[in-house]
XYZ file of C-alpha atoms in Angstrom:
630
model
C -38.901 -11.096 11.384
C -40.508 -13.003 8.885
C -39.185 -13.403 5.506
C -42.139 -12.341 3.586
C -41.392 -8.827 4.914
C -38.888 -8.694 2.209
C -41.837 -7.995 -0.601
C -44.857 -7.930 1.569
C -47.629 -5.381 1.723
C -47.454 -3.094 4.716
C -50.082 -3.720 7.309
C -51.748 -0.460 6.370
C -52.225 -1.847 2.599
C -53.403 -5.421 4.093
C -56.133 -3.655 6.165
C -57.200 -1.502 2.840
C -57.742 -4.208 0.846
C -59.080 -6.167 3.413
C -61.847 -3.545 4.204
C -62.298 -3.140 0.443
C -62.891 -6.699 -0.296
C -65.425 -6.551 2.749
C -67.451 -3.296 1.717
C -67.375 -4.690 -2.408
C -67.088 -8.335 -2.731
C -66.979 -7.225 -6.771
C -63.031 -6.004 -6.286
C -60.230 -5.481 -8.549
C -56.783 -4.029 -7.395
C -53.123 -3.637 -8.367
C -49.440 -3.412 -7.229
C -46.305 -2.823 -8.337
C -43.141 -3.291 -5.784
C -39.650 -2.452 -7.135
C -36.223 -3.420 -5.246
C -32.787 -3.285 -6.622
C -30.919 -6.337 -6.072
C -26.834 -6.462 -5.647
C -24.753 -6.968 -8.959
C -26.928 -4.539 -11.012
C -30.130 -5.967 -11.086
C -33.767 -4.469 -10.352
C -36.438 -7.671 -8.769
C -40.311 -6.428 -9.858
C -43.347 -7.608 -8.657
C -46.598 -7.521 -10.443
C -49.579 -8.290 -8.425
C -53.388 -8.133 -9.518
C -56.308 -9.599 -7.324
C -59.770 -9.232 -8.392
C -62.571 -11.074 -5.958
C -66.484 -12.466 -6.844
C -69.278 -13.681 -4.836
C -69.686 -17.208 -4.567
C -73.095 -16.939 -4.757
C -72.010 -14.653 -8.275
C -69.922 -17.054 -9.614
C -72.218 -20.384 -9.281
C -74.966 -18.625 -10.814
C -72.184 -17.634 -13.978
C -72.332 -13.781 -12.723
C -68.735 -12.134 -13.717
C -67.267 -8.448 -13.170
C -63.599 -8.311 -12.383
C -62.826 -12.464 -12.390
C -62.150 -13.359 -15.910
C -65.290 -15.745 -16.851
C -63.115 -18.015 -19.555
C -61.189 -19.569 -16.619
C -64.445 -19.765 -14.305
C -65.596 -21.855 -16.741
C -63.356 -24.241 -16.631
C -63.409 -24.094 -13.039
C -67.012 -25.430 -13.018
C -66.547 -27.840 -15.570
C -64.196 -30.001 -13.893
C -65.437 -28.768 -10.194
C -61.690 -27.218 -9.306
C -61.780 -25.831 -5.971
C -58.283 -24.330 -5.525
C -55.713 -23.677 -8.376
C -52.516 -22.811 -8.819
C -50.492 -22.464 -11.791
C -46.974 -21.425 -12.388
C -44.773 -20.455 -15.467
C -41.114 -20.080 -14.585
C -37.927 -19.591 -16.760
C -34.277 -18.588 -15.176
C -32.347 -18.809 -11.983
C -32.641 -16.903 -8.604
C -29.462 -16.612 -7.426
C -29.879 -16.955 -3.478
C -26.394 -16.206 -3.105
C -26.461 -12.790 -4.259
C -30.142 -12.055 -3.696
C -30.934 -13.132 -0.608
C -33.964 -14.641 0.111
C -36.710 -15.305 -2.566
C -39.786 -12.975 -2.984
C -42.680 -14.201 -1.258
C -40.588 -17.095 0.311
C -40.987 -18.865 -3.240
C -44.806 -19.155 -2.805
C -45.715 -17.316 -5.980
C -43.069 -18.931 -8.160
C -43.086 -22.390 -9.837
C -39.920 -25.050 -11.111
C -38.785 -24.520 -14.766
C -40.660 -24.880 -16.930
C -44.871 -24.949 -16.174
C -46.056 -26.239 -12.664
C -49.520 -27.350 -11.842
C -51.425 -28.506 -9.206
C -54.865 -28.472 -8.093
C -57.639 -29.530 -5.749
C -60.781 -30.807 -7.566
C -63.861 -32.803 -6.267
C -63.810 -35.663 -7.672
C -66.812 -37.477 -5.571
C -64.705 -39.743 -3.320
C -62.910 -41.340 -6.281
C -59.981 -41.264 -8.006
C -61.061 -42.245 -11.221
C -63.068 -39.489 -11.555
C -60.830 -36.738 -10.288
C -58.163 -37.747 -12.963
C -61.085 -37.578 -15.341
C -61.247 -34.089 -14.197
C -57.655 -33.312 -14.251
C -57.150 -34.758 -17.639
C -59.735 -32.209 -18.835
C -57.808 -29.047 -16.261
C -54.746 -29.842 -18.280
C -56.317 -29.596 -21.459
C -58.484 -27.152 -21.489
C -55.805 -24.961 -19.797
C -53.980 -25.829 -22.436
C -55.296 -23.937 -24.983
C -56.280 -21.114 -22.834
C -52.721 -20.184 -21.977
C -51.117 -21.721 -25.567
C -49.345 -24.112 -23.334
C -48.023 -27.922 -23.904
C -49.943 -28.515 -20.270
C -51.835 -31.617 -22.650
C -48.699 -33.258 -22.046
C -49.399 -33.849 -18.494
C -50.174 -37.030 -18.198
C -50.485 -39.952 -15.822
C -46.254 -40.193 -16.210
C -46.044 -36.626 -14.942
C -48.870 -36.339 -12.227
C -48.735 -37.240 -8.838
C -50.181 -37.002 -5.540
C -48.411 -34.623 -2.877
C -49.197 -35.935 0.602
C -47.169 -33.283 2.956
C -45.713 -31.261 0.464
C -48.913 -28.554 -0.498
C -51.718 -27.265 2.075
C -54.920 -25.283 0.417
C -54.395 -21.893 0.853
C -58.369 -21.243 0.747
C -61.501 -21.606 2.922
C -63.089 -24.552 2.242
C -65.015 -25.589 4.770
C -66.110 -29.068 5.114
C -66.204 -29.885 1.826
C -61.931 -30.316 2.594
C -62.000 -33.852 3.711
C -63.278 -34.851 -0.053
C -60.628 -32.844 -2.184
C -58.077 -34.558 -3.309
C -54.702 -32.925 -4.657
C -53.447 -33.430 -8.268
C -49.750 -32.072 -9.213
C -47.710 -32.276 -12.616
C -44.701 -30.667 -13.681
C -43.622 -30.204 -17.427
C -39.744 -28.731 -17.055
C -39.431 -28.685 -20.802
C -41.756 -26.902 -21.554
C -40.099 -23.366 -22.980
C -41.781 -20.135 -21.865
C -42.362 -17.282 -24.353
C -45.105 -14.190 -25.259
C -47.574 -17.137 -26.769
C -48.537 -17.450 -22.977
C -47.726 -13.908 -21.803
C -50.718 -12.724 -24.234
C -53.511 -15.080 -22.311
C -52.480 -14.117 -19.121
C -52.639 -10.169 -19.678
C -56.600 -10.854 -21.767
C -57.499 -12.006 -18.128
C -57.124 -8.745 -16.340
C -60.198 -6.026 -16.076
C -57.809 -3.588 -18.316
C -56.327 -6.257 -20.674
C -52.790 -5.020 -20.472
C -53.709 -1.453 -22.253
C -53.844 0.698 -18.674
C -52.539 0.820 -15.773
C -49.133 -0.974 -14.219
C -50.312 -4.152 -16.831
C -48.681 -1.539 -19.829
C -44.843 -2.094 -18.567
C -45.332 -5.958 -19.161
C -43.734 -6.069 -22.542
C -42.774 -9.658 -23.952
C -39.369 -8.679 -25.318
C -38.453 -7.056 -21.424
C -39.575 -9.914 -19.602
C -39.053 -12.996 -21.262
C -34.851 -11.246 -21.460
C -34.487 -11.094 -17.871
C -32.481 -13.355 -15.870
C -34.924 -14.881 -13.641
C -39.009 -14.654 -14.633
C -42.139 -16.186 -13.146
C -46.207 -16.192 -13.852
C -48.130 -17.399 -11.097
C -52.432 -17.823 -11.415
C -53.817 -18.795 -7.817
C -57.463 -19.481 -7.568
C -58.503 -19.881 -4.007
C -61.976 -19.022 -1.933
C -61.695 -16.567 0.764
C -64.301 -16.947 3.575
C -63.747 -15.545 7.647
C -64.248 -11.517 6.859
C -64.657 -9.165 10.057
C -68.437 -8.351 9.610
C -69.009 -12.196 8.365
C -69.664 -11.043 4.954
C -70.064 -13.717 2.307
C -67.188 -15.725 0.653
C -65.721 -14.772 -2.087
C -63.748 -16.189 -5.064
C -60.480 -14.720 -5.360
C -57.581 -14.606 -8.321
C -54.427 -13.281 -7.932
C -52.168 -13.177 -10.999
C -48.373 -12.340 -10.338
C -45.602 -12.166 -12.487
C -41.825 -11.277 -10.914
C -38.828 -10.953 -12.201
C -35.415 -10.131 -11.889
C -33.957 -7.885 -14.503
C -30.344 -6.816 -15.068
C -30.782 -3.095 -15.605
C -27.499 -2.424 -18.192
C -28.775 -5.283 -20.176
C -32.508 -4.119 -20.117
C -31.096 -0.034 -20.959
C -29.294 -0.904 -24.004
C -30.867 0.537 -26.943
C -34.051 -1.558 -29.022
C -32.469 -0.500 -32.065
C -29.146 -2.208 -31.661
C -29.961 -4.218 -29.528
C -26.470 -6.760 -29.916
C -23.939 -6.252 -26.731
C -20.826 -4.681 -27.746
C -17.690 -4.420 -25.498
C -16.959 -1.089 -24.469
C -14.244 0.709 -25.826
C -11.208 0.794 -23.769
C -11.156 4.334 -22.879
C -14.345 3.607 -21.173
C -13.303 0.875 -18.890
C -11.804 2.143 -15.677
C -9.013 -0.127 -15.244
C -7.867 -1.086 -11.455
C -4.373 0.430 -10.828
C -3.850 -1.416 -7.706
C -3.109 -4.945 -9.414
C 0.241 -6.317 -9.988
C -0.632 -6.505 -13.806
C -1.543 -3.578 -14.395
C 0.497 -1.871 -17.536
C 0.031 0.678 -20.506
C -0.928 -2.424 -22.494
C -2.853 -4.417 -19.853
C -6.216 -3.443 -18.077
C -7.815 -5.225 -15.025
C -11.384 -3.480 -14.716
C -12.503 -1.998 -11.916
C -15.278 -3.747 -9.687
C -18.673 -1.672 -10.121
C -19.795 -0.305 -7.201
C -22.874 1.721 -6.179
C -25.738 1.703 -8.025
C -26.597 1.990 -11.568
C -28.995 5.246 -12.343
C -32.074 3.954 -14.351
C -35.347 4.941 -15.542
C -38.450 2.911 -15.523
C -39.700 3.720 -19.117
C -36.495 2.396 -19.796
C -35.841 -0.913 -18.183
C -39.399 -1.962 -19.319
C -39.330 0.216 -22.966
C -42.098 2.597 -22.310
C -43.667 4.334 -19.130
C -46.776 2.852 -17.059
C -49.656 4.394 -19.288
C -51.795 6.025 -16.801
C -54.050 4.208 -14.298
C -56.524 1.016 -14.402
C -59.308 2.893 -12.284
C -62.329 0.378 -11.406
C -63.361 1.291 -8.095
C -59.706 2.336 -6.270
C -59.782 3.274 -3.002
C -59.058 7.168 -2.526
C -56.677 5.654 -0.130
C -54.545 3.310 -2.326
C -51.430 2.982 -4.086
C -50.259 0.947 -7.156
C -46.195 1.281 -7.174
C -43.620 0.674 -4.146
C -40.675 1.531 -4.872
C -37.831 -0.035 -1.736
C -34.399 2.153 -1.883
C -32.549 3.557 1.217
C -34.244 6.969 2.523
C -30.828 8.595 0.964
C -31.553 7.954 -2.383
C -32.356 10.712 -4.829
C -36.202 9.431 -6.823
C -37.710 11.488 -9.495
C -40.915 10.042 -10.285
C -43.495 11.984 -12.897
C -47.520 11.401 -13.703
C -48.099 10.122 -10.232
C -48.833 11.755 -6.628
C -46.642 10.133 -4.071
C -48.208 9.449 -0.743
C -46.691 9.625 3.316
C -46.206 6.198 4.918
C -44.370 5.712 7.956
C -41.844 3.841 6.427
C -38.082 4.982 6.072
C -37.385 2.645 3.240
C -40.607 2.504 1.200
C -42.168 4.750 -1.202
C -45.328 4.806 -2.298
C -46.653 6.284 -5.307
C -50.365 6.288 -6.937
C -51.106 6.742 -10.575
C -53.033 8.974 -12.480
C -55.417 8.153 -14.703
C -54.848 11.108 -17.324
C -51.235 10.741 -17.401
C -48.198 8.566 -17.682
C -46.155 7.012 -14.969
C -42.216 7.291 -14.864
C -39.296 6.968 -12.492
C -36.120 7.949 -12.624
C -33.170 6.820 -10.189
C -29.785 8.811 -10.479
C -26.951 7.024 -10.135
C -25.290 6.052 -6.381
C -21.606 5.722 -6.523
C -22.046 4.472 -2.763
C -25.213 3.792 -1.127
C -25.263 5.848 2.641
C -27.935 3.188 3.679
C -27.025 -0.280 2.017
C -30.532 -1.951 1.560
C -30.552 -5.323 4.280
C -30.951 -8.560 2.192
C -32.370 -11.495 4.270
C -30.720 -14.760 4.483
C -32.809 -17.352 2.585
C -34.645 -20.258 4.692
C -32.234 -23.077 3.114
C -29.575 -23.765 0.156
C -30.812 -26.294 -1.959
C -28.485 -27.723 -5.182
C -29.006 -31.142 -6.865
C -27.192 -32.789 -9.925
C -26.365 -36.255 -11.354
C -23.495 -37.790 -10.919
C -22.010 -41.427 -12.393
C -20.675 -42.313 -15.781
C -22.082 -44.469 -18.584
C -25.225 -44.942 -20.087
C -26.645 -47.799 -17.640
C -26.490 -46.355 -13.931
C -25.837 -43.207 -12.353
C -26.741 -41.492 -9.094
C -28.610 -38.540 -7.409
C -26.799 -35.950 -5.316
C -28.889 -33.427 -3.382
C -27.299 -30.963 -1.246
C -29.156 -29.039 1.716
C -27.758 -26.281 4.002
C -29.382 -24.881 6.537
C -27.334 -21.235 7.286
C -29.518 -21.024 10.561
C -28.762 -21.507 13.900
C -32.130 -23.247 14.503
C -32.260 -27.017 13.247
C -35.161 -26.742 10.633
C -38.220 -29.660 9.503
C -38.751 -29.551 5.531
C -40.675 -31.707 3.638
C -38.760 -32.373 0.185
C -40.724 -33.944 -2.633
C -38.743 -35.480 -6.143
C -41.051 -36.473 -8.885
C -38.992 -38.961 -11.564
C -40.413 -39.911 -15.071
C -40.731 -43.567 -15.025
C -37.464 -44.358 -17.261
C -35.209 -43.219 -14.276
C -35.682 -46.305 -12.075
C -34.315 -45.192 -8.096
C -33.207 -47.976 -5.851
C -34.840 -47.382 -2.773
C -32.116 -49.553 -0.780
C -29.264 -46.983 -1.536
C -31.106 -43.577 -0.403
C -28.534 -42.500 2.456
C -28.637 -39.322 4.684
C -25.248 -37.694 6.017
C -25.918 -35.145 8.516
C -29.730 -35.274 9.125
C -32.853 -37.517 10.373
C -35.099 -38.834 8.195
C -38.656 -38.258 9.997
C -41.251 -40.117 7.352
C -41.113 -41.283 3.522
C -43.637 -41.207 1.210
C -42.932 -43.756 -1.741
C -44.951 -44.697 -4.851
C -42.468 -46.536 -7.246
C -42.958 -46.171 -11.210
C -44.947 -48.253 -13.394
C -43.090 -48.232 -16.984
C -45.090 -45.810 -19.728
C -48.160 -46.009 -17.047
C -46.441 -43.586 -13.714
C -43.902 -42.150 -12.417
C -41.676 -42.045 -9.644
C -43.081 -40.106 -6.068
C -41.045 -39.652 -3.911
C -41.445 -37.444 -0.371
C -39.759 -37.311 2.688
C -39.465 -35.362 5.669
C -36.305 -34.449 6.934
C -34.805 -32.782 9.911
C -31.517 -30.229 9.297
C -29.318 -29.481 12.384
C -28.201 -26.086 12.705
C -25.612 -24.608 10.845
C -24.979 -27.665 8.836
C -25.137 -29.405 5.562
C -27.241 -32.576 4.320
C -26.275 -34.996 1.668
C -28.856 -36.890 0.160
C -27.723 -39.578 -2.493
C -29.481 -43.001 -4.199
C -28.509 -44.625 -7.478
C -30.751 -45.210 -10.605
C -30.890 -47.025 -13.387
C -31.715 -45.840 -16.376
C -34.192 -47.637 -18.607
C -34.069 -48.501 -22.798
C -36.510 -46.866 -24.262
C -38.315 -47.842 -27.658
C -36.586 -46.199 -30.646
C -40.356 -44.816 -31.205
C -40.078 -43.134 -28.037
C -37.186 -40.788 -28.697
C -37.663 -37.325 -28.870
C -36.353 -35.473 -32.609
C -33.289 -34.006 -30.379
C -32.579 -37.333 -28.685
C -28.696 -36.794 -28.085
C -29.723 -33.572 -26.039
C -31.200 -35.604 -22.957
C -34.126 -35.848 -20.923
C -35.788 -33.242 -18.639
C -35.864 -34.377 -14.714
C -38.523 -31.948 -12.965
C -36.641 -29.452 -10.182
C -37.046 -31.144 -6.474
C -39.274 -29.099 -4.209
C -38.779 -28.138 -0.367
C -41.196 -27.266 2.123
C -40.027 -25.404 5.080
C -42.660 -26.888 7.999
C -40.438 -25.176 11.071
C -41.875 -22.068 12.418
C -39.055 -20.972 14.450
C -37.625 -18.460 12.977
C -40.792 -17.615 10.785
C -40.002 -19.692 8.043
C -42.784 -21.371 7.881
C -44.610 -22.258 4.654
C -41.354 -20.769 2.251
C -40.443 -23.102 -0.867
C -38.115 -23.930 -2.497
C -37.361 -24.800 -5.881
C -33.905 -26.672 -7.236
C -33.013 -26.430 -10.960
C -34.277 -28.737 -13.370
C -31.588 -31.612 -14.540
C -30.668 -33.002 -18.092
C -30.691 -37.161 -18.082
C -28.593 -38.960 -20.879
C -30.226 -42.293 -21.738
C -28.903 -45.244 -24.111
C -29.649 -43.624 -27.655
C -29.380 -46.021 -30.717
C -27.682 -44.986 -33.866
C -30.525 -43.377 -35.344
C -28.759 -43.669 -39.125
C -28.636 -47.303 -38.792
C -32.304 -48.080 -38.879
C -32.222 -44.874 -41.740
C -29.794 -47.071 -43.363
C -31.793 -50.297 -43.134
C -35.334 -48.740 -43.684
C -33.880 -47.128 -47.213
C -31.958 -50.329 -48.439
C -34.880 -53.053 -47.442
C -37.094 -51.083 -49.127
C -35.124 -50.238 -52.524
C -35.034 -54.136 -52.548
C -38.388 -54.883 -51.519
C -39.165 -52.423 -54.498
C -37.250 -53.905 -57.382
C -37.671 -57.368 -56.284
C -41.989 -57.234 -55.351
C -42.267 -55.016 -58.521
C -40.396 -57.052 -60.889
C -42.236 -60.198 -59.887
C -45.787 -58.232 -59.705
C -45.360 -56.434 -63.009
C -44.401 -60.368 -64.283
C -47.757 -61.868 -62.526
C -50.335 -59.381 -63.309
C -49.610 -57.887 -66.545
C -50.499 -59.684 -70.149
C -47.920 -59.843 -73.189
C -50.066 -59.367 -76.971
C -48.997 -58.103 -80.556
C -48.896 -54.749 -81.330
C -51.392 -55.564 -84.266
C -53.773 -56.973 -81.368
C -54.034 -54.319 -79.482
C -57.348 -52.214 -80.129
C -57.054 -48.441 -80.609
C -57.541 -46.007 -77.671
C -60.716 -44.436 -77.748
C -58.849 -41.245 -76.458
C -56.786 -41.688 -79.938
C -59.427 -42.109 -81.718
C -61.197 -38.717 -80.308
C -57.621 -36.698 -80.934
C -57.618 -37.608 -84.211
C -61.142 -36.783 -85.628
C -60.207 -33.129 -83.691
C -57.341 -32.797 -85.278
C -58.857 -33.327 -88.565
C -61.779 -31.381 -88.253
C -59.277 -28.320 -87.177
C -57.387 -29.069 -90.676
C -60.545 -29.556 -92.617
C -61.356 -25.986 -91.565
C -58.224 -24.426 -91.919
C -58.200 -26.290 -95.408
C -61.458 -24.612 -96.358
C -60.469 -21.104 -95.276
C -56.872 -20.950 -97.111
C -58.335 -23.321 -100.170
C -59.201 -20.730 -102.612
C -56.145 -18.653 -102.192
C -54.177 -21.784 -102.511
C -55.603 -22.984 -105.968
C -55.419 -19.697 -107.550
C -51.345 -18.879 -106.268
C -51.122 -22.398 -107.710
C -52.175 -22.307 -111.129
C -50.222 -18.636 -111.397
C -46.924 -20.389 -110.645
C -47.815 -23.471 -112.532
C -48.501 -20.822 -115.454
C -45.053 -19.207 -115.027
C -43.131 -22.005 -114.445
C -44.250 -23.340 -117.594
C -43.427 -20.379 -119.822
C -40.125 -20.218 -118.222
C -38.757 -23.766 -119.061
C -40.041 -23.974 -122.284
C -37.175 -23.064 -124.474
C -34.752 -25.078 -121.573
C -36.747 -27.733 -122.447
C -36.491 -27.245 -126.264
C -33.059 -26.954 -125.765
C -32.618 -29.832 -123.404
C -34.635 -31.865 -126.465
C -31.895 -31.177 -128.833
C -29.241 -31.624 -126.761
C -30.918 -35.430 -126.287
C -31.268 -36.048 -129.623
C -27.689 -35.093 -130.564
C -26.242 -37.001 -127.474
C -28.654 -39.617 -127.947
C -27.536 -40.037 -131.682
C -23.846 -39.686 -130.354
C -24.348 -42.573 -127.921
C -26.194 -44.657 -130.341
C -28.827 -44.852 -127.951
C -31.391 -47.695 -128.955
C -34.365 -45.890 -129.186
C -32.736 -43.673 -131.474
C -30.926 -46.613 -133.643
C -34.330 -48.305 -133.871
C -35.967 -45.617 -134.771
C -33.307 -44.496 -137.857
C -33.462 -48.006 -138.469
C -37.238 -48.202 -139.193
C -36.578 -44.879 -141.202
C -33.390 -46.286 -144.005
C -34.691 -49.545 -145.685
C-alpha cells in the first residue's frame, strides 16, 4: 500500500474533482482531513485548490486563482512554484509516517524553489529569481529578499516538476533557496488566507486562527503552482494552486482555556498515581501512563467552530471534512449532513452554508479498533560533532526500517563559511551511486552538495566529512552573534518504487554552527577611547588654528544686541508713559508729607548741632563767634 493512503483522498473524491475540473476549468474546492495521532495529539490537513484556463490566465482573466500572485508569475515567466513555511518537529517515531510522504511540507524555516524560463541562460533566470524572491517577499511579509546567490542553488536529482509542461521542459531550469532562520508567525498567515475565494471569513478557512496554529507542535504552509494538462475529454490546460497548511496539535494544550491561558500543574488529587511501582507511598506519586483517547471538540482545539460553508460552485456530491477514527468511536458532529462512503474508518461530513460546523469526540479510555500508523519510508537525523572553534564534522544518520534495500537522493546545501573537505566524506553501510558537487565561493555561493545513495535492508548508514569553519569580518556578524549560525535541514528523496515509496521526502532538522566570534567590547572599547582622544586632541589644535584672539573693546556689537535693546526700551518707554502721571502726582504727595513730618526733627536736630557744635568747639562755630566778639 502506498504511503500517501495515510491522508489521501479516496478514489471516489479524486474522480469528483477530477470530473469537476473537466466540466469547469474556473474551479475552487476545499478539504479538511482530521486524524488523531498517539500521545494526545490531533494531525489536520487544510487543503484548497482552485484551477484557471491557460488561455484565462495569459490574457490576465482571474476567478478563483488569486491574480496578485499571477502577476508575479508573468513577470518573471515562473512556470512551476512551490513554496513552503514550516516551524516544529514531526516526530516519526510516534507518528508514523509523514502526511503526504513530506511532499506538502518544507525544512524550517521558509523553502523555495522554482522553475522559471529564463531563455537558455542563466543570467537571466537568476535575474528572474532575484525578482521571485522579492516580490514574494512582500506579498507573504517574508525575509525571502534574503535569498541570495549564498543561499540558492541548483537541484540536479533532487526535485522533478510536478506539472504538464510540454516541450517547453527541456528550457526550464530549477532555482532552490532555503532561509532556516527565518521565524514563522501570523504576519505571513494573513497573506496566505487574502488568497483564497472566501478570504478566511467562510468555510473550513474560519478554524485557521494564528494563536491555534502557530502553538502547535509541528506546523506547515505549502503554495504549489503547477499546470495541469492530459484531462479525459482533452479539455484545455489549466493553471492550478493548491494551498495547504497541516499541523499537528496537542489537544490538552490547544483545550486549555484563552483566558488563562499559563499551564498549571494539576492538583494532586487529580493525578492518578500508579500503585504498582515500588515507590509508591502516602507521600510519593508516580502518575499513571494516559491511555485511550482524549475527548475533544473542534470549536475547541481551533477556538471557534467552522463558520458555515465557502459555496462557489460545490458539487452536490462533495464533502469538505474527513474525519479518520476507528468505526467504534462515538462522533457527534452538528451544522453539517454527514454522507455514506464505503469506508470503515472514514467519515465524511459536508457543510452547510447557513450554519456552523462542530465536532465533538467523547473520550476513549481504550480504543476497540487502534487506528494502523504506517512505518515511515526512512529515519533521517543529522548533527555536528567536534570541539573548538576551527574544525568540526558532519554526522548524518540514515535507517532504512524496510526489508527492501532503498535508492534516495540526499541533497545538503552549506552557506559558504562552512568549508567541507570533500576527501573525508565516508559511507559505512551503503553505496554511493553518483555525487553532485559545486564547492563554495566565499560571500559569492554556497556549498551543493547531492548524492545518491543506496540503503541495504534493514540497516543503518553513516555519513560523516569534516569542515572548517571560516573567520568572518566583524561587519558580518549578526546582533546575536554568540547564538550561532543557521545550517539549512538536509533533504532526502526516496527514488525506489518498491514498496511504493516513491517520490516521499524527507526533511532533517535544521543545525546551529558556532563560528570564531571576536570580543565584541574590545573594538567598543577601542572605538570609544580613540575617539575621546581624537576629540580633545583634533579640537584643541583646530579651535587653536582657526579661531582669532582680539580685545574685548575691539569687538563690534551684535546686531542681535543691538535689536534687543532698542525693544526693550521701547517696551519701558511705554510702560513709562502709561504709569508716568500716577507716578509724579504719588510723588509730590509723599514729598509733601515727608516734609511736614521732619520739620520740627530737623529744628530740633539744628539745636542739638549748635549746642554740640559749641560743646566741641567745632571750627565753624569758633570762627564764626570769633568774627562776632572783637
Amino acid at each position: 500500500m502506498h504511503l500517501s493512503a495515510l491522508l489521501s483522498l479516496p478514489a471516489s473524491l479524486a474522480l469528483i474533482t477530477f470530473t469537476l475540473a473537466s466540466a469547469s476549468p474556473h474551479s475552487y474546492t476545499e478539504h479538511l482531513h482530521l486524524l488523531p495521532l498517539p500521545q494526545s495529539h490531533l494531525h489536520a490537513h487544510f487543503n484548497f485548490t482552485a484551477t484557471t484556463p491557460l488561455s484565462a490566465y495569459e490574457s490576465s482573466h482571474f476567478r478563483y486563482f488569486p491574480r496578485s500572485l499571477a502577476q508575479i508569475l508573468q513577470h518573471t515567466r515562473t512556470k512551476e512554484l512551490h513554496l513552503r513555511f514550516t516551524t516544529g518537529r514531526w516526530d516519526d517515531e510516534a507518528w508514523g509516517a509523514r502526511p503526504l510522504d513530506g511532499t506538502r511540507e518544507g525544512g524550517t524555516g521558509v523553502e523555495l524553489w522554482a522553475w522559471v524560463d529564463g531563455g537558455g541562460s542563466k543570467t537571466v533566470a537568476e535575474e528572474q529569481w532575484s525578482e521571485i524572491v522579492n516580490s514574494l517577499s512582500g506579498l507573504f511579509c517574508a525575509s525571502l529578499n534574503f535569498i541570495d546567490s549564498t543561499k540558492t542553488v541548483r537541484p540536479v536529482r533532487l526535485f522533478k516538476p510536478e506539472g504538464d509542461h510540454g516541450s517547453e521542459k527541456g528550457g526550464l531550469q530549477l532555482l532552490h533557496g532555503m532561509l532556516p532562520h527565518e521565524v514563522v508567525c501570523t504576519e505571513n498567515l494573513t497573506p496566505f488566507l487574502k488568497l483564497l475565494p472566501c478570504k478566511g471569513k467562510a468555510g473550513i478557512s474560519t478554524l485557521l486562527d494564528g494563536h491555534k496554529l502557530f502553538d502547535a507542535t509541528w506546523q506547515s504552509m505549502a503554495i504549489d503552482v503547477r499546470p495541469v494538462c492530459g484531462t479525459a475529454d482533452g479539455g484545455e490546460c489549466v493553471l492550478e494552486i493548491q494551498q495547504s497548511v497541516s499541523m499537528a496539535l496537542s489537544i490538552p494544550r490547544s483545550m486549555r482555556d484563552r483566558h488563562d491561558p499559563i499551564p498549571r500543574p494539576a492538583k494532586i488529587e487529580d493525578v492518578e498515581c500508579d500503585e504498582s511501582k515500588p515507590w509508591n507511598g502516602h507521600d510519593t506519586c508516580f502518575p499513571k501512563a494516559v491511555t485511550g483517547e482524549p475527548a475533544w471538540t473542534l470549536s475547541k482545539v481551533f477556538g471557534h467552530a467552522a463558520k458555515g460553508a465557502c459555496d462557489l460552485e460545490r458539487d452536490p456530491s462533495a464533502f469538505d471534512v474527513t474525519l479518520q477514527v476507528p468505526s467504534g468511536r462515538s462522533v457527534n458532529a452538528t451544522g453539517v449532513s454527514e454522507l455514506t462512503f464505503p469506508s470503515t474508518t472514514h467519515r465524511h461530513y459536508r457543510l452547510s452554508a447557513s450554519s456552523s460546523f462542530d465536532l465533538s469526540l467523547p473520550a476513549c479510555p481504550s480504543p476497540v479498533t487502534p487506528m494502523a500508523l504506517f512505518t515511515p519510508p526512512l529515519y533521517a537525523t543529522r548533527q555536528i560533532a567536534g570541539h573548538g572553534q576551527e574544525r568540526g564534522s558532519m554526522h548524518t544518520t540514515l535507517r532504512n526500517p524496510h526489508a527492501h534495500p532503498l535508492t534516495l537522493v540526499y541533497m545538503e546545501t552549506l552557506p559558504w563559511y562552512l568549508r567541507p573537505y570533500m576527501h573525508t566524506l565516508r559511507l559505512a553501510n551503503g553505496k554511493q551511486e553518483k555525487m553532485y558537487y559545486t564547492p563554495a565561493l566565499d560571500r559569492e555561493r554556497g556549498t551543493h552538495l547531492e548524492l545518491v545513495l543506496t540503503i541495504p535492508a534493514q540497516s543503518t548508514a553513516t555519513l560523516t566529512y569534516d569542515f572548517e569553519k571560516a573567520v568572518l569580518r566583524y561587519t558580518e556578524y549578526p546582533p546575536d552573534a554568540n547564538r550561532g549560525f543557521d545550517v539549512a535541514p538536509a533533504v532526502v528523496r526516496v527514488l525506489s518504487e518498491q514498496g511504493g515509496f516513491g517520490g516521499s521526502y524527507v526533511r532533517t532538522t535544521s543545525l546551529l554552527l558556532s563560528l570564531p566570534t571576536p570580543d565584541f567590547s574590545m573594538p567598543y572599547n577601542v572605538i570609544i577611547l580613540t575617539s575621546t582622544v581624537i576629540a580633545l586632541g583634533f579640537g584643541s589644535l583646530f579651535n587653536l588654528l582657526t579661531r582669532s584672539f582680539v580685545l574685548a573693546e575691539e569687538v563690534p556689537p551684535s546686531p542681535l544686541a543691538g535689536i534687543i535693546r532698542r525693544a526693550r526700551d521701547a517696551v519701558k518707554g511705554l510702560l513709562g508713559k502709561k504709569t508716568g502721571g500716577d507716578e509724579k502726582e504719588s510723588k509730590a504727595a509723599d514729598a509733601q508729607a515727608g516734609e511736614t513730618a521732619e520739620a520740627p526733627s530737623l529744628a530740633k536736630e539744628r539745636t542739638d548741632g549748635k549746642a554740640n557744635g559749641i560743646a566741641n568747639g567745632r571750627a565753624d562755630l569758633r570762627e564764626r563767634k570769633a568774627r562776632v566778639v572783637p
